[in-house]
Amino acid sequence: MTSGHEHSAGQTPNPPPLLDVRDLAVSFPSEEGRVAAVRGLNYTVATGEVLGIVGESGSGKSVSSMAVMGLLPDHARVTGSIRLNGRELLGMGDRELSRLRGSAVSMVFQDPLSALTPVYRVGEQVAEALRAHGKATKGDAAARAVELLDLVGIPD
């Protein structure tokens, strides 16, 4: 039996997906017992791909994304598998997750108070995040922000 990540002699190994979410389930306590917010979510994002998550209000978009980022409250129960570059994120400590946020994985929240602000250009805000999570100069961060925005089809 072989997986998509194994290789035969002489072949270049396939890298793991950038993000691989398998059988993700999230539930929260309530007076009537636990309530499922997400059940059996699966998706894979390869390097260079862009993922947009759409759905009706209350369908679990934010909860599943917050689970990937490791930002759910302690009372949330998260099961399944969330792998970033082949590395399991579920069960990872807050300190380790904090090092990954912004440098390896980021999220633009839909909450208007924590999302991008219309007062500043998008590129400036992305560059600010890059500088906060790395040692880039202002110029290097600005150039990288433009590259990243071009990559996902968003003009600065």
Short mmCIF file of N, CA and C in Angstrom, two decimals:
data_model
loop_
_atom_site.label_atom_id
_atom_site.label_comp_id
_atom_site.label_asym_id
_atom_site.label_seq_id
_atom_site.Cartn_x
_atom_site.Cartn_y
_atom_site.Cartn_z
N MET A 1 0.85 -1.18 0.00
CA MET A 1 0.00 0.00 0.00
C MET A 1 0.90 1.24 0.00
N THR A 2 0.58 2.21 -0.81
CA THR A 2 1.38 3.43 -0.88
C THR A 2 0.48 4.63 -0.68
N SER A 3 1.08 5.71 -0.22
CA SER A 3 0.34 6.97 -0.09
C SER A 3 0.87 7.94 -1.12
N GLY A 4 0.22 9.08 -1.24
CA GLY A 4 0.65 10.09 -2.20
C GLY A 4 1.97 10.73 -1.84
N HIS A 5 2.49 10.44 -0.64
CA HIS A 5 3.73 11.07 -0.21
C HIS A 5 4.92 10.13 -0.27
N GLU A 6 4.70 8.85 -0.59
CA GLU A 6 5.81 7.91 -0.69
C GLU A 6 6.37 7.96 -2.10
N HIS A 7 7.59 7.41 -2.28
CA HIS A 7 8.19 7.43 -3.60
C HIS A 7 9.08 6.21 -3.79
N SER A 8 9.24 5.84 -5.03
CA SER A 8 10.12 4.74 -5.40
C SER A 8 11.51 5.30 -5.62
N ALA A 9 12.50 4.41 -5.64
CA ALA A 9 13.88 4.83 -5.88
C ALA A 9 13.95 5.59 -7.20
N GLY A 10 14.65 6.71 -7.19
CA GLY A 10 14.83 7.50 -8.41
C GLY A 10 13.75 8.54 -8.63
N GLN A 11 12.67 8.48 -7.88
CA GLN A 11 11.60 9.47 -8.04
C GLN A 11 11.73 10.55 -6.98
N THR A 12 11.35 11.75 -7.34
CA THR A 12 11.34 12.85 -6.38
C THR A 12 10.13 12.68 -5.48
N PRO A 13 10.32 12.75 -4.16
CA PRO A 13 9.17 12.58 -3.27
C PRO A 13 8.20 13.75 -3.40
N ASN A 14 6.91 13.45 -3.28
CA ASN A 14 5.90 14.50 -3.29
C ASN A 14 5.92 15.18 -1.92
N PRO A 15 5.98 16.50 -1.89
CA PRO A 15 5.94 17.16 -0.59
C PRO A 15 4.54 17.01 0.01
N PRO A 16 4.44 17.08 1.33
CA PRO A 16 3.11 17.02 1.93
C PRO A 16 2.33 18.27 1.54
N PRO A 17 1.00 18.21 1.61
CA PRO A 17 0.21 19.41 1.33
C PRO A 17 0.59 20.52 2.30
N LEU A 18 0.40 21.74 1.88
CA LEU A 18 0.64 22.87 2.77
C LEU A 18 -0.26 22.76 4.00
N LEU A 19 -1.55 22.51 3.75
CA LEU A 19 -2.52 22.34 4.84
C LEU A 19 -3.40 21.15 4.52
N ASP A 20 -3.51 20.24 5.47
CA ASP A 20 -4.32 19.04 5.28
C ASP A 20 -5.23 18.87 6.50
N VAL A 21 -6.52 19.05 6.30
CA VAL A 21 -7.50 18.94 7.38
C VAL A 21 -8.31 17.68 7.14
N ARG A 22 -8.35 16.79 8.14
CA ARG A 22 -9.04 15.52 8.00
C ARG A 22 -9.99 15.29 9.16
N ASP A 23 -11.23 14.99 8.83
CA ASP A 23 -12.27 14.62 9.79
C ASP A 23 -12.35 15.60 10.97
N LEU A 24 -12.23 16.88 10.67
CA LEU A 24 -12.27 17.90 11.72
C LEU A 24 -13.68 17.97 12.31
N ALA A 25 -13.74 17.93 13.62
CA ALA A 25 -15.00 18.09 14.34
C ALA A 25 -14.75 19.03 15.51
N VAL A 26 -15.69 19.94 15.72
CA VAL A 26 -15.60 20.89 16.83
C VAL A 26 -16.95 20.92 17.53
N SER A 27 -16.92 20.83 18.86
CA SER A 27 -18.16 20.93 19.62
C SER A 27 -17.94 21.83 20.83
N PHE A 28 -19.05 22.34 21.34
CA PHE A 28 -19.02 23.24 22.49
C PHE A 28 -20.03 22.75 23.52
N PRO A 29 -19.76 22.98 24.79
CA PRO A 29 -20.72 22.58 25.82
C PRO A 29 -21.94 23.50 25.82
N SER A 30 -23.08 22.91 26.17
CA SER A 30 -24.31 23.69 26.33
C SER A 30 -25.09 23.07 27.49
N GLU A 31 -26.18 23.68 27.85
CA GLU A 31 -27.00 23.14 28.94
C GLU A 31 -27.56 21.76 28.60
N GLU A 32 -27.76 21.50 27.31
CA GLU A 32 -28.31 20.21 26.87
C GLU A 32 -27.23 19.20 26.53
N GLY A 33 -25.99 19.53 26.79
CA GLY A 33 -24.87 18.64 26.41
C GLY A 33 -24.03 19.33 25.34
N ARG A 34 -23.15 18.58 24.72
CA ARG A 34 -22.26 19.16 23.71
C ARG A 34 -23.02 19.39 22.41
N VAL A 35 -22.71 20.52 21.76
CA VAL A 35 -23.33 20.87 20.49
C VAL A 35 -22.24 20.88 19.42
N ALA A 36 -22.48 20.14 18.34
CA ALA A 36 -21.51 20.07 17.25
C ALA A 36 -21.61 21.33 16.39
N ALA A 37 -20.49 22.02 16.22
CA ALA A 37 -20.43 23.19 15.34
C ALA A 37 -19.87 22.80 13.98
N VAL A 38 -18.98 21.82 13.96
CA VAL A 38 -18.36 21.31 12.72
C VAL A 38 -18.28 19.80 12.85
N ARG A 39 -18.64 19.10 11.75
CA ARG A 39 -18.58 17.64 11.76
C ARG A 39 -17.96 17.12 10.48
N GLY A 40 -16.87 16.37 10.58
CA GLY A 40 -16.30 15.65 9.45
C GLY A 40 -15.78 16.52 8.32
N LEU A 41 -15.17 17.65 8.61
CA LEU A 41 -14.66 18.54 7.57
C LEU A 41 -13.32 18.03 7.05
N ASN A 42 -13.19 17.98 5.72
CA ASN A 42 -11.96 17.55 5.07
C ASN A 42 -11.61 18.51 3.95
N TYR A 43 -10.35 18.94 3.89
CA TYR A 43 -9.85 19.68 2.73
C TYR A 43 -8.33 19.66 2.74
N THR A 44 -7.79 19.89 1.55
CA THR A 44 -6.34 19.94 1.38
C THR A 44 -6.01 21.18 0.57
N VAL A 45 -4.96 21.88 0.99
CA VAL A 45 -4.49 23.05 0.27
C VAL A 45 -3.03 22.80 -0.09
N ALA A 46 -2.73 22.79 -1.38
CA ALA A 46 -1.36 22.60 -1.84
C ALA A 46 -0.64 23.95 -1.87
N THR A 47 0.67 23.90 -1.86
CA THR A 47 1.46 25.12 -1.97
C THR A 47 1.07 25.87 -3.23
N GLY A 48 0.83 27.16 -3.11
CA GLY A 48 0.45 27.98 -4.26
C GLY A 48 -1.05 28.07 -4.48
N GLU A 49 -1.82 27.22 -3.81
CA GLU A 49 -3.28 27.28 -3.94
C GLU A 49 -3.86 28.32 -2.99
N VAL A 50 -5.04 28.79 -3.32
CA VAL A 50 -5.77 29.72 -2.49
C VAL A 50 -7.07 29.04 -2.09
N LEU A 51 -7.44 29.15 -0.82
CA LEU A 51 -8.67 28.54 -0.34
C LEU A 51 -9.63 29.63 0.13
N GLY A 52 -10.83 29.58 -0.38
CA GLY A 52 -11.90 30.45 0.09
C GLY A 52 -12.96 29.57 0.72
N ILE A 53 -13.42 29.91 1.89
CA ILE A 53 -14.44 29.12 2.57
C ILE A 53 -15.72 29.93 2.57
N VAL A 54 -16.75 29.38 1.96
CA VAL A 54 -18.04 30.07 1.88
C VAL A 54 -19.12 29.17 2.44
N GLY A 55 -20.18 29.76 2.91
CA GLY A 55 -21.31 28.99 3.43
C GLY A 55 -22.28 29.92 4.12
N GLU A 56 -23.41 29.35 4.48
CA GLU A 56 -24.44 30.13 5.15
C GLU A 56 -23.98 30.55 6.53
N SER A 57 -24.62 31.55 7.07
CA SER A 57 -24.34 31.99 8.43
C SER A 57 -24.58 30.83 9.39
N GLY A 58 -23.62 30.60 10.29
CA GLY A 58 -23.76 29.52 11.26
C GLY A 58 -23.35 28.16 10.75
N SER A 59 -22.76 28.09 9.55
CA SER A 59 -22.39 26.79 8.98
C SER A 59 -21.05 26.26 9.47
N GLY A 60 -20.30 27.05 10.24
CA GLY A 60 -19.04 26.56 10.80
C GLY A 60 -17.78 27.11 10.15
N LYS A 61 -17.93 28.09 9.28
CA LYS A 61 -16.75 28.66 8.59
C LYS A 61 -15.75 29.23 9.58
N SER A 62 -16.20 30.09 10.43
CA SER A 62 -15.29 30.74 11.39
C SER A 62 -14.76 29.74 12.41
N VAL A 63 -15.62 28.87 12.90
CA VAL A 63 -15.19 27.89 13.90
C VAL A 63 -14.13 26.96 13.33
N SER A 64 -14.33 26.48 12.11
CA SER A 64 -13.33 25.58 11.52
C SER A 64 -12.02 26.31 11.27
N SER A 65 -12.09 27.55 10.84
CA SER A 65 -10.88 28.34 10.60
C SER A 65 -10.17 28.66 11.91
N MET A 66 -10.93 28.98 12.94
CA MET A 66 -10.33 29.24 14.26
C MET A 66 -9.68 27.97 14.81
N ALA A 67 -10.26 26.81 14.51
CA ALA A 67 -9.66 25.54 14.95
C ALA A 67 -8.31 25.34 14.28
N VAL A 68 -8.24 25.62 12.98
CA VAL A 68 -6.97 25.48 12.25
C VAL A 68 -5.92 26.40 12.86
N MET A 69 -6.30 27.59 13.24
CA MET A 69 -5.37 28.57 13.81
C MET A 69 -5.06 28.30 15.28
N GLY A 70 -5.80 27.38 15.90
CA GLY A 70 -5.59 27.09 17.31
C GLY A 70 -6.08 28.21 18.21
N LEU A 71 -7.15 28.87 17.80
CA LEU A 71 -7.65 30.05 18.52
C LEU A 71 -8.99 29.84 19.22
N LEU A 72 -9.46 28.60 19.30
CA LEU A 72 -10.73 28.35 19.97
C LEU A 72 -10.54 28.36 21.49
N PRO A 73 -11.61 28.67 22.23
CA PRO A 73 -11.49 28.67 23.69
C PRO A 73 -11.24 27.25 24.22
N ASP A 74 -10.74 27.18 25.44
CA ASP A 74 -10.38 25.88 26.04
C ASP A 74 -11.56 24.93 26.14
N HIS A 75 -12.79 25.45 26.27
CA HIS A 75 -13.94 24.56 26.42
C HIS A 75 -14.38 23.94 25.09
N ALA A 76 -13.82 24.37 23.99
CA ALA A 76 -14.15 23.75 22.70
C ALA A 76 -13.44 22.40 22.61
N ARG A 77 -14.12 21.40 22.09
CA ARG A 77 -13.51 20.09 21.86
C ARG A 77 -13.24 19.98 20.36
N VAL A 78 -11.97 19.80 20.02
CA VAL A 78 -11.55 19.71 18.62
C VAL A 78 -10.93 18.34 18.40
N THR A 79 -11.45 17.60 17.41
CA THR A 79 -10.89 16.29 17.07
C THR A 79 -10.63 16.22 15.57
N GLY A 80 -9.89 15.21 15.17
CA GLY A 80 -9.53 15.03 13.77
C GLY A 80 -8.05 15.29 13.61
N SER A 81 -7.67 15.80 12.47
CA SER A 81 -6.26 16.08 12.19
C SER A 81 -6.13 17.37 11.41
N ILE A 82 -5.20 18.20 11.83
CA ILE A 82 -4.87 19.44 11.13
C ILE A 82 -3.36 19.44 10.96
N ARG A 83 -2.90 19.26 9.72
CA ARG A 83 -1.46 19.20 9.46
C ARG A 83 -1.03 20.38 8.60
N LEU A 84 0.01 21.06 9.04
CA LEU A 84 0.61 22.17 8.32
C LEU A 84 2.00 21.71 7.89
N ASN A 85 2.22 21.60 6.58
CA ASN A 85 3.49 21.08 6.05
C ASN A 85 3.83 19.73 6.67
N GLY A 86 2.82 18.89 6.87
CA GLY A 86 3.03 17.56 7.41
C GLY A 86 3.12 17.49 8.92
N ARG A 87 3.05 18.61 9.58
CA ARG A 87 3.20 18.67 11.04
C ARG A 87 1.84 18.83 11.71
N GLU A 88 1.51 17.92 12.61
CA GLU A 88 0.22 17.94 13.29
C GLU A 88 0.12 19.15 14.22
N LEU A 89 -0.97 19.92 14.06
CA LEU A 89 -1.19 21.10 14.89
C LEU A 89 -2.04 20.80 16.12
N LEU A 90 -2.98 19.84 16.00
CA LEU A 90 -3.83 19.53 17.15
C LEU A 90 -2.97 18.97 18.27
N GLY A 91 -3.17 19.51 19.44
CA GLY A 91 -2.38 19.07 20.59
C GLY A 91 -1.12 19.89 20.79
N MET A 92 -0.81 20.78 19.86
CA MET A 92 0.37 21.63 19.97
C MET A 92 0.08 22.71 21.03
N GLY A 93 1.08 23.08 21.79
CA GLY A 93 0.92 24.08 22.84
C GLY A 93 0.77 25.49 22.28
N ASP A 94 0.26 26.38 23.12
CA ASP A 94 0.03 27.78 22.72
C ASP A 94 1.31 28.47 22.26
N ARG A 95 2.40 28.23 22.96
CA ARG A 95 3.67 28.89 22.61
C ARG A 95 4.13 28.46 21.21
N GLU A 96 4.04 27.17 20.93
CA GLU A 96 4.45 26.66 19.62
C GLU A 96 3.52 27.18 18.52
N LEU A 97 2.22 27.18 18.79
CA LEU A 97 1.26 27.70 17.81
C LEU A 97 1.49 29.19 17.55
N SER A 98 1.81 29.94 18.59
CA SER A 98 2.07 31.37 18.42
C SER A 98 3.24 31.62 17.48
N ARG A 99 4.25 30.76 17.53
CA ARG A 99 5.40 30.92 16.62
C ARG A 99 5.00 30.66 15.17
N LEU A 100 4.01 29.80 14.95
CA LEU A 100 3.57 29.49 13.59
C LEU A 100 2.63 30.56 13.03
N ARG A 101 1.83 31.16 13.91
CA ARG A 101 0.86 32.16 13.45
C ARG A 101 1.60 33.38 12.91
N GLY A 102 1.23 33.76 11.72
CA GLY A 102 1.85 34.92 11.09
C GLY A 102 3.07 34.57 10.28
N SER A 103 3.85 33.57 10.72
CA SER A 103 5.03 33.19 9.95
C SER A 103 4.72 32.05 9.00
N ALA A 104 3.91 31.08 9.43
CA ALA A 104 3.59 29.94 8.57
C ALA A 104 2.13 29.89 8.17
N VAL A 105 1.26 30.46 8.98
CA VAL A 105 -0.17 30.43 8.69
C VAL A 105 -0.80 31.71 9.24
N SER A 106 -1.75 32.26 8.49
CA SER A 106 -2.44 33.48 8.91
C SER A 106 -3.90 33.40 8.52
N MET A 107 -4.68 34.29 9.08
CA MET A 107 -6.11 34.32 8.80
C MET A 107 -6.58 35.77 8.81
N VAL A 108 -7.43 36.13 7.88
CA VAL A 108 -8.09 37.43 7.89
C VAL A 108 -9.48 37.17 8.46
N PHE A 109 -9.76 37.72 9.62
CA PHE A 109 -11.01 37.47 10.30
C PHE A 109 -12.15 38.26 9.69
N GLN A 110 -13.36 37.72 9.78
CA GLN A 110 -14.52 38.42 9.24
C GLN A 110 -15.05 39.46 10.21
N ASP A 111 -14.66 39.39 11.46
CA ASP A 111 -15.08 40.38 12.45
C ASP A 111 -14.51 41.74 12.07
N PRO A 112 -15.37 42.72 11.83
CA PRO A 112 -14.88 44.02 11.37
C PRO A 112 -13.89 44.69 12.33
N LEU A 113 -13.94 44.36 13.62
CA LEU A 113 -13.02 44.98 14.56
C LEU A 113 -11.64 44.34 14.57
N SER A 114 -11.52 43.13 13.97
CA SER A 114 -10.21 42.47 13.95
C SER A 114 -9.74 42.18 12.53
N ALA A 115 -10.47 42.66 11.55
CA ALA A 115 -10.11 42.42 10.15
C ALA A 115 -9.26 43.59 9.63
N LEU A 116 -9.03 43.58 8.35
CA LEU A 116 -8.28 44.68 7.72
C LEU A 116 -9.07 45.97 7.86
N THR A 117 -8.38 47.04 8.10
CA THR A 117 -9.04 48.33 8.26
C THR A 117 -8.99 49.13 6.96
N PRO A 118 -10.09 49.77 6.60
CA PRO A 118 -10.11 50.54 5.36
C PRO A 118 -9.29 51.83 5.43
N VAL A 119 -8.81 52.19 6.60
CA VAL A 119 -8.02 53.42 6.76
C VAL A 119 -6.64 53.27 6.12
N TYR A 120 -6.10 52.04 6.12
CA TYR A 120 -4.77 51.79 5.57
C TYR A 120 -4.87 50.87 4.36
N ARG A 121 -3.90 50.97 3.48
CA ARG A 121 -3.87 50.09 2.31
C ARG A 121 -3.62 48.65 2.76
N VAL A 122 -4.18 47.71 2.03
CA VAL A 122 -4.04 46.29 2.36
C VAL A 122 -2.57 45.91 2.43
N GLY A 123 -1.79 46.36 1.47
CA GLY A 123 -0.36 46.03 1.44
C GLY A 123 0.37 46.49 2.69
N GLU A 124 0.01 47.67 3.19
CA GLU A 124 0.63 48.18 4.42
C GLU A 124 0.31 47.27 5.61
N GLN A 125 -0.93 46.78 5.66
CA GLN A 125 -1.33 45.93 6.77
C GLN A 125 -0.67 44.56 6.69
N VAL A 126 -0.52 44.03 5.49
CA VAL A 126 0.17 42.75 5.32
C VAL A 126 1.64 42.92 5.68
N ALA A 127 2.25 43.99 5.23
CA ALA A 127 3.66 44.26 5.54
C ALA A 127 3.86 44.40 7.05
N GLU A 128 2.93 45.05 7.71
CA GLU A 128 3.02 45.20 9.17
C GLU A 128 3.00 43.84 9.86
N ALA A 129 2.14 42.94 9.39
CA ALA A 129 2.09 41.59 9.96
C ALA A 129 3.39 40.84 9.70
N LEU A 130 3.95 41.00 8.52
CA LEU A 130 5.22 40.35 8.20
C LEU A 130 6.34 40.85 9.11
N ARG A 131 6.36 42.13 9.36
CA ARG A 131 7.39 42.70 10.24
C ARG A 131 7.18 42.25 11.68
N ALA A 132 5.94 42.11 12.10
CA ALA A 132 5.66 41.70 13.48
C ALA A 132 6.08 40.26 13.73
N HIS A 133 6.09 39.43 12.69
CA HIS A 133 6.39 38.01 12.86
C HIS A 133 7.73 37.62 12.26
N GLY A 134 8.56 38.56 11.91
CA GLY A 134 9.86 38.24 11.34
C GLY A 134 10.83 39.36 11.57
N LYS A 135 11.94 39.27 10.89
CA LYS A 135 12.98 40.28 11.06
C LYS A 135 13.19 41.05 9.77
N ALA A 136 12.14 41.20 8.99
CA ALA A 136 12.24 41.89 7.71
C ALA A 136 12.33 43.40 7.93
N THR A 137 13.07 44.05 7.04
CA THR A 137 13.10 45.51 7.06
C THR A 137 11.77 46.01 6.52
N LYS A 138 11.51 47.28 6.70
CA LYS A 138 10.26 47.86 6.20
C LYS A 138 10.15 47.66 4.69
N GLY A 139 11.25 47.91 3.96
CA GLY A 139 11.24 47.75 2.50
C GLY A 139 11.05 46.31 2.06
N ASP A 140 11.74 45.37 2.74
CA ASP A 140 11.60 43.95 2.41
C ASP A 140 10.18 43.47 2.69
N ALA A 141 9.61 43.90 3.81
CA ALA A 141 8.25 43.50 4.16
C ALA A 141 7.25 44.05 3.14
N ALA A 142 7.45 45.27 2.69
CA ALA A 142 6.55 45.87 1.69
C ALA A 142 6.64 45.11 0.37
N ALA A 143 7.85 44.75 -0.05
CA ALA A 143 8.02 44.00 -1.30
C ALA A 143 7.39 42.62 -1.19
N ARG A 144 7.57 41.96 -0.04
CA ARG A 144 6.99 40.63 0.15
C ARG A 144 5.47 40.71 0.20
N ALA A 145 4.93 41.75 0.80
CA ALA A 145 3.48 41.93 0.85
C ALA A 145 2.91 42.03 -0.55
N VAL A 146 3.57 42.79 -1.42
CA VAL A 146 3.11 42.91 -2.81
C VAL A 146 3.14 41.54 -3.49
N GLU A 147 4.21 40.77 -3.28
CA GLU A 147 4.31 39.42 -3.86
C GLU A 147 3.16 38.54 -3.39
N LEU A 148 2.89 38.56 -2.09
CA LEU A 148 1.83 37.73 -1.53
C LEU A 148 0.46 38.13 -2.05
N LEU A 149 0.21 39.42 -2.13
CA LEU A 149 -1.07 39.89 -2.65
C LEU A 149 -1.24 39.53 -4.12
N ASP A 150 -0.17 39.64 -4.90
CA ASP A 150 -0.21 39.21 -6.30
C ASP A 150 -0.51 37.72 -6.40
N LEU A 151 0.10 36.94 -5.51
CA LEU A 151 -0.06 35.49 -5.51
C LEU A 151 -1.52 35.08 -5.37
N VAL A 152 -2.26 35.80 -4.53
CA VAL A 152 -3.67 35.46 -4.30
C VAL A 152 -4.63 36.32 -5.12
N GLY A 153 -4.08 37.13 -6.02
CA GLY A 153 -4.92 37.89 -6.94
C GLY A 153 -5.56 39.13 -6.34
N ILE A 154 -4.93 39.70 -5.31
CA ILE A 154 -5.46 40.91 -4.69
C ILE A 154 -4.50 42.05 -5.00
N PRO A 155 -4.97 43.06 -5.74
CA PRO A 155 -4.09 44.20 -6.02
C PRO A 155 -3.93 45.05 -4.76
N ASP A 156 -2.72 45.59 -4.57
CA ASP A 156 -2.48 46.44 -3.40
C ASP A 156 -3.15 47.79 -3.60
#
